[in-house]
Structure formats: C-alpha cells, structure tokens
Tab-separated table of C-alpha atoms and ligand atoms in Angstrom:
chain	number	residue	atom	x	y	z
Z	1	MET	CA	31.899	165.192	253.214
Z	2	ILE	CA	31.963	165.406	249.437
Z	3	GLU	CA	30.783	162.955	246.809
Z	4	GLN	CA	32.955	162.909	243.696
Z	5	ARG	CA	32.254	161.414	240.276
Z	6	ILE	CA	34.800	161.339	237.485
Z	7	ARG	CA	33.736	160.489	233.936
Z	8	ASN	CA	36.006	160.779	230.852
Z	9	GLY	CA	38.160	163.399	232.571
Z	10	ALA	CA	35.161	165.447	233.735
Z	11	HIS	CA	35.156	165.959	237.488
Z	12	PHE	CA	31.885	166.467	239.337
Z	13	ALA	CA	31.622	166.968	243.100
Z	14	PHE	CA	28.663	167.453	245.420
Z	15	THR	CA	28.993	168.555	249.013
Z	16	ASP	CA	26.739	167.564	251.883
Z	17	ARG	CA	26.324	169.526	255.115
Z	18	TRP	CA	29.145	167.949	257.098
Z	19	GLY	CA	32.805	168.806	257.562
Z	20	GLY	CA	32.785	172.597	257.888
Z	21	VAL	CA	33.016	175.264	260.565
Z	22	SER	CA	29.564	176.934	260.415
Z	23	THR	CA	27.270	176.656	263.410
Z	24	ALA	CA	23.489	176.091	263.532
Z	25	PRO	CA	21.367	176.600	261.493
Z	26	TYR	CA	24.144	176.630	258.847
Z	27	GLY	CA	26.142	173.722	260.255
Z	28	GLU	CA	28.478	172.651	259.146
Z	29	LEU	CA	29.666	173.113	255.566
Z	30	ASN	CA	27.578	176.092	254.411
Z	31	LEU	CA	29.050	177.403	251.156
Z	32	GLY	CA	26.473	180.120	250.480
Z	33	GLY	CA	27.492	183.719	251.091
Z	34	ALA	CA	24.021	185.270	251.081
Z	35	VAL	CA	22.104	183.225	253.640
Z	36	GLY	CA	22.995	185.039	256.885
Z	37	ASP	CA	25.976	182.927	257.937
Z	38	ASP	CA	29.255	184.401	259.253
Z	39	PRO	CA	31.272	185.407	256.120
Z	40	ALA	CA	34.506	184.208	257.745
Z	41	ALA	CA	32.974	180.762	258.253
Z	42	VAL	CA	31.825	180.656	254.622
Z	43	ARG	CA	35.322	181.625	253.417
Z	44	GLU	CA	36.841	178.898	255.585
Z	45	ASN	CA	34.295	176.346	254.342
Z	46	ARG	CA	35.003	177.240	250.710
Z	47	CYS	CA	38.720	176.697	251.373
Z	48	LEU	CA	38.080	173.381	253.135
Z	49	ALA	CA	35.882	172.124	250.289
Z	50	ALA	CA	38.331	173.240	247.581
Z	51	HIS	CA	41.294	171.634	249.318
Z	52	GLY	CA	39.258	168.464	249.826
Z	53	LEU	CA	38.857	168.325	246.050
Z	54	GLY	CA	42.477	169.142	245.282
Z	55	LEU	CA	41.485	172.574	243.957
Z	56	ASP	CA	42.974	175.995	244.630
Z	57	PRO	CA	40.123	178.000	246.225
Z	58	ALA	CA	41.071	180.920	243.940
Z	59	ASP	CA	40.252	178.761	240.899
Z	60	VAL	CA	36.609	178.292	241.938
Z	61	VAL	CA	34.049	180.537	240.197
Z	62	TRP	CA	30.894	181.387	242.187
Z	63	MET	CA	27.604	182.996	241.112
Z	64	ASN	CA	25.139	185.328	242.791
Z	65	GLN	CA	22.124	183.338	241.662
Z	66	VAL	CA	18.936	185.197	240.824
Z	67	HIS	CA	16.584	182.499	239.358
Z	68	GLY	CA	17.064	183.741	235.801
Z	69	ALA	CA	18.273	182.243	232.533
Z	70	GLU	CA	21.255	184.465	231.769
Z	71	VAL	CA	24.669	182.886	231.166
Z	72	ALA	CA	28.023	184.521	231.913
Z	73	VAL	CA	31.214	183.533	230.090
Z	74	VAL	CA	34.081	183.558	232.575
Z	75	ALA	CA	37.562	184.213	231.223
Z	76	GLU	CA	39.636	184.600	234.370
Z	77	ARG	CA	39.836	183.951	238.098
Z	78	GLN	CA	37.228	185.733	240.145
Z	79	GLN	CA	38.223	188.397	242.657
Z	80	PRO	CA	36.612	188.001	246.100
Z	81	GLY	CA	33.098	189.457	246.045
Z	82	GLU	CA	32.779	189.813	242.276
Z	83	ALA	CA	30.515	186.845	241.482
Z	84	PRO	CA	28.255	187.577	238.472
Z	85	ALA	CA	24.486	187.879	239.105
Z	86	VAL	CA	23.498	185.000	236.825
Z	87	ASP	CA	22.354	181.399	237.115
Z	88	ALA	CA	24.725	179.875	234.598
Z	89	VAL	CA	28.430	180.180	233.830
Z	90	VAL	CA	30.681	178.777	231.133
Z	91	THR	CA	34.441	178.774	230.762
Z	92	ASP	CA	37.186	177.398	228.535
Z	93	ARG	CA	39.852	178.181	231.146
Z	94	PRO	CA	41.281	175.796	233.773
Z	95	LEU	CA	38.781	176.889	236.412
Z	96	ALA	CA	36.188	175.078	238.531
Z	97	LEU	CA	32.573	176.267	238.393
Z	98	ALA	CA	30.314	176.053	241.445
Z	99	VAL	CA	26.537	176.083	241.883
Z	100	LEU	CA	24.877	176.774	245.255
Z	101	THR	CA	21.643	175.006	246.133
Z	102	ALA	CA	19.375	173.832	248.919
Z	103	ASP	CA	16.618	171.941	246.983
Z	104	CYS	CA	17.098	173.603	243.564
Z	105	THR	CA	18.779	171.488	240.886
Z	106	PRO	CA	22.488	171.925	240.122
Z	107	VAL	CA	23.350	171.174	236.492
Z	108	LEU	CA	26.934	170.630	235.359
Z	109	LEU	CA	28.325	170.113	231.853
Z	110	ALA	CA	31.779	169.254	230.587
Z	111	ASP	CA	33.275	168.600	227.158
Z	112	PRO	CA	36.700	167.276	228.127
Z	113	VAL	CA	37.941	167.233	224.514
Z	114	ALA	CA	37.044	170.871	223.828
Z	115	GLY	CA	38.110	171.929	227.332
Z	116	ILE	CA	34.775	173.584	228.099
Z	117	VAL	CA	32.774	173.405	231.340
Z	118	GLY	CA	29.440	174.924	232.288
Z	119	ALA	CA	27.260	175.069	235.377
Z	120	ALA	CA	23.712	176.185	236.084
Z	121	HIS	CA	21.352	176.675	239.006
Z	122	ALA	CA	17.936	175.402	237.938
Z	123	GLY	CA	15.187	175.955	240.410
Z	124	ARG	CA	11.554	175.866	239.387
Z	125	PRO	CA	11.737	179.415	237.874
Z	126	GLY	CA	15.006	178.643	236.077
Z	127	LEU	CA	13.631	175.398	234.661
Z	128	ALA	CA	10.636	177.260	233.242
Z	129	ALA	CA	12.780	180.185	232.032
Z	130	GLY	CA	15.069	177.806	230.122
Z	131	VAL	CA	18.356	178.219	231.985
Z	132	VAL	CA	19.408	174.690	230.989
Z	133	PRO	CA	18.915	175.142	227.200
Z	134	ALA	CA	20.641	178.539	227.576
Z	135	LEU	CA	23.603	176.875	229.284
Z	136	VAL	CA	23.796	174.187	226.598
Z	137	ALA	CA	23.694	176.839	223.854
Z	138	ALA	CA	26.512	178.732	225.576
Z	139	VAL	CA	28.805	175.711	225.883
Z	140	LEU	CA	28.129	174.789	222.248
Z	141	ALA	CA	28.961	178.377	221.231
Z	142	GLN	CA	32.308	177.950	223.000
Z	143	GLY	CA	33.088	174.857	220.925
Z	144	ALA	CA	31.597	171.950	222.862
Z	145	SER	CA	29.676	169.233	221.065
Z	146	PRO	CA	26.590	167.422	222.457
Z	147	GLU	CA	27.910	163.909	221.826
Z	148	ARG	CA	31.085	164.638	223.810
Z	149	ILE	CA	29.382	166.435	226.696
Z	150	VAL	CA	29.167	164.672	230.023
Z	151	ALA	CA	26.468	166.152	232.276
Z	152	ALA	CA	25.677	165.828	235.949
Z	153	ILE	CA	22.511	166.580	237.889
Z	154	GLY	CA	23.291	167.091	241.564
Z	155	PRO	CA	21.355	166.661	244.825
Z	156	ALA	CA	17.908	168.304	244.643
Z	157	VAL	CA	14.392	167.976	245.994
Z	158	CYS	CA	12.681	165.110	244.167
Z	159	GLY	CA	9.329	164.991	242.402
Z	160	ARG	CA	7.740	162.943	245.189
Z	161	CYS	CA	8.513	165.711	247.716
Z	162	TYR	CA	8.227	169.022	245.830
Z	163	GLU	CA	4.586	169.920	246.364
Z	164	VAL	CA	3.210	172.914	244.419
Z	165	PRO	CA	-0.262	174.340	243.752
Z	166	ALA	CA	-2.040	172.689	240.798
Z	167	GLU	CA	-1.944	175.965	238.772
Z	168	LEU	CA	1.813	176.220	239.171
Z	169	ARG	CA	2.290	172.626	238.062
Z	170	ALA	CA	0.118	173.340	235.002
Z	171	GLU	CA	2.095	176.500	234.213
Z	172	VAL	CA	5.513	174.812	234.429
Z	173	THR	CA	4.548	171.557	232.709
Z	174	ALA	CA	3.048	173.493	229.782
Z	175	LEU	CA	6.684	174.476	229.144
Z	176	VAL	CA	8.457	171.355	230.449
Z	177	PRO	CA	6.085	168.349	230.365
Z	178	ALA	CA	8.646	166.005	231.942
Z	179	ALA	CA	8.473	167.990	235.189
Z	180	TYR	CA	4.944	166.676	235.869
Z	181	ALA	CA	4.834	164.874	239.209
Z	182	GLN	CA	2.731	163.939	242.184
Z	183	THR	CA	3.870	163.852	245.791
Z	184	SER	CA	4.091	160.552	247.644
Z	185	TRP	CA	0.943	161.735	249.467
Z	186	GLY	CA	-0.959	162.304	246.209
Z	187	THR	CA	-0.910	166.091	245.665
Z	188	PRO	CA	0.399	168.109	242.680
Z	189	ALA	CA	4.173	168.306	242.473
Z	190	LEU	CA	7.047	169.179	240.154
Z	191	ASP	CA	10.012	166.997	239.283
Z	192	VAL	CA	12.627	169.651	238.517
Z	193	PRO	CA	15.567	167.211	238.135
Z	194	GLY	CA	13.385	165.133	235.782
Z	195	GLY	CA	12.579	168.257	233.764
Z	196	VAL	CA	16.267	169.126	233.570
Z	197	ALA	CA	17.107	165.596	232.379
Z	198	ALA	CA	14.497	165.937	229.624
Z	199	GLN	CA	15.921	169.299	228.555
Z	200	LEU	CA	19.413	167.777	228.348
Z	201	ALA	CA	18.092	164.837	226.319
Z	202	GLU	CA	16.339	167.233	223.919
Z	203	ALA	CA	19.693	168.948	223.420
Z	204	GLY	CA	21.257	165.607	222.467
Z	205	ILE	CA	23.131	165.121	225.750
Z	206	THR	CA	22.777	161.481	226.739
Z	207	GLU	CA	25.739	160.955	229.085
Z	208	VAL	CA	24.244	162.128	232.387
Z	209	VAL	CA	25.432	161.354	235.907
Z	210	ARG	CA	22.541	161.743	238.355
Z	211	SER	CA	22.746	162.092	242.112
Z	212	SER	CA	20.319	159.823	243.924
Z	213	VAL	CA	19.975	162.292	246.811
Z	214	CYS	CA	16.698	164.060	247.553
Z	215	THR	CA	17.747	167.056	249.663
Z	216	LEU	CA	14.412	167.244	251.455
Z	217	GLU	CA	14.567	163.578	252.475
Z	218	SER	CA	18.252	163.546	253.396
Z	219	ALA	CA	19.257	164.789	256.856
Z	220	ASP	CA	22.810	165.032	255.519
Z	221	HIS	CA	21.884	167.819	253.090
Z	222	PHE	CA	20.615	171.387	253.396
Z	223	SER	CA	16.952	171.764	252.421
Z	224	TYR	CA	15.296	175.143	252.189
Z	225	ARG	CA	11.851	173.547	252.145
Z	226	ARG	CA	12.555	171.586	255.302
Z	227	GLU	CA	14.488	174.206	257.287
Z	228	GLN	CA	14.009	177.683	255.695
Z	229	ARG	CA	17.038	179.211	257.479
Z	230	THR	CA	19.776	176.877	256.357
Z	231	GLY	CA	23.037	176.610	254.473
Z	232	ARG	CA	23.820	175.946	250.826
Z	233	LEU	CA	25.413	172.908	249.220
Z	234	ALA	CA	27.832	173.322	246.340
Z	235	SER	CA	28.175	171.290	243.158
Z	236	TYR	CA	31.456	171.698	241.261
Z	237	VAL	CA	32.643	170.871	237.760
Z	238	TRP	CA	36.159	171.022	236.396
Z	239	LEU	CA	38.430	169.150	234.009
Z	240	GLY	CA	41.171	166.875	235.265
Z	241	SER	CA	44.760	167.255	234.219
Z	242	GLU	CA	45.062	163.534	233.327
Z	243	LEU	CA	43.782	164.455	229.864
Z	244	SER	CA	46.659	166.701	228.953
E	1	ZN	ZN1	12.165	163.527	247.907
C-alpha cells in the first residue's frame, strides 16, 4: 500500500510494507537492494510500486545511501545498478526521485514552477552532517526558490522512540538544537524529523507535508531498530503533468 499526497502539482508518495512479493523478513514490499533480499523480488517490487503510482519504473532514480551530505545532480534516466553513492539527489528532468529508509527520515522537495525536485536520506549522521541544507542549496542552485518549494518529511522513527546515549544527543543537538528529545520512558532521545523540519524552516521553506507515521511504532512499516534484518520503505517525489 502507498500513501500519496499531492500539493500544488508536487507529488509525494510513501510506501508501507504491504503489497509486494518479498518473503520474511523482507515481506512484502521491500524496495531496498542492499539488505539481503532476493534481487529479483526487489526488482518486481520496484515495478509494482512504480506502476501503482502511475510511473514508469525506468523514470525512478535510486541512491546507494552512505549517511553523508553529498548531493548528486541527475540529468538522465538511471541504468540498472548505477545508483550514485550519495544521500541526496536533485533533478530538473521529468524523473521521480526515491529515498530508501527504515527509521531514517526521508526528505523531499519540489518547486513545481521551476520544475525542480530533490530528495534526501537524513538519518542521525546525515542530519548532523547537514544533508538537508546541502539538498536545499542544490535545488536553489538549479533555479528553485524557497517560497515556491513544497517539502515533505516521510515516515521515520519519532523523537519519543529514538533512544540514544546522552553524549550522542549532546553532540547532535549542539548542531541541530531542534532534534533534542526524550523517549516516552524518560531517557535521552533524538527527534530527527523535528530537526529536519527546523532545518527546512531555517532555509525559508514553510510549506511542509509531514507523515504522521512513526516507523518503530507502526507494524505496517519496516523498522531497523525494531527488526534489524528488514526491508526498506521508499519515499518518492515527482512533478505532475497537470501543470504543463
Ligand atoms: Zn515513535
């Protein structure tokens, strides 16, 4: 199953774990190619998800995410197996960008007027390394403008669930104060989606669609923290043709 949000011609979609062909522990709709699942099942799942969204699977751009802050500008369709080793991508072509996560925060940007979309994978290291400001800078460099950008923050582990050692919380919140959190059981935690939202606001991006899903709390979503060996969800952004 896939949740879709459309805002001003910007299309955002977030998968959950159901509706694919992978078997346990990746069942069912695992979209990640580097988690130990059968590659044929992942290919089939990527086709199923794309068709469910009305997209050509060949128009979807994937990343080999490495928890960094580098951004790749994508100018053409990706050949199978040639995903860039980055955590953020930007394009001005009619392509869909996809982020893979299982607790990390997917961040999507679109300027429908300029025809620019961007996507980033922001886990705790990416948040601290500044992958979100780097993504924003890259879409602005392509011609987007903050007041036209529509952003989306997809399903991720929430601040009430993401327990970390106190030193790690101190280290990350020295860089991103808004990520400060406490678990529902009273221990130090990080609110990565909250930190991402603050980084977007600092960049002047105020139109933000936020998923209400906490991946760790939702049995319908993959969660690395809950399951370790598990699949990956995908979050997609693309521009609709109704604008043209
Ligand atoms: Zn939670």
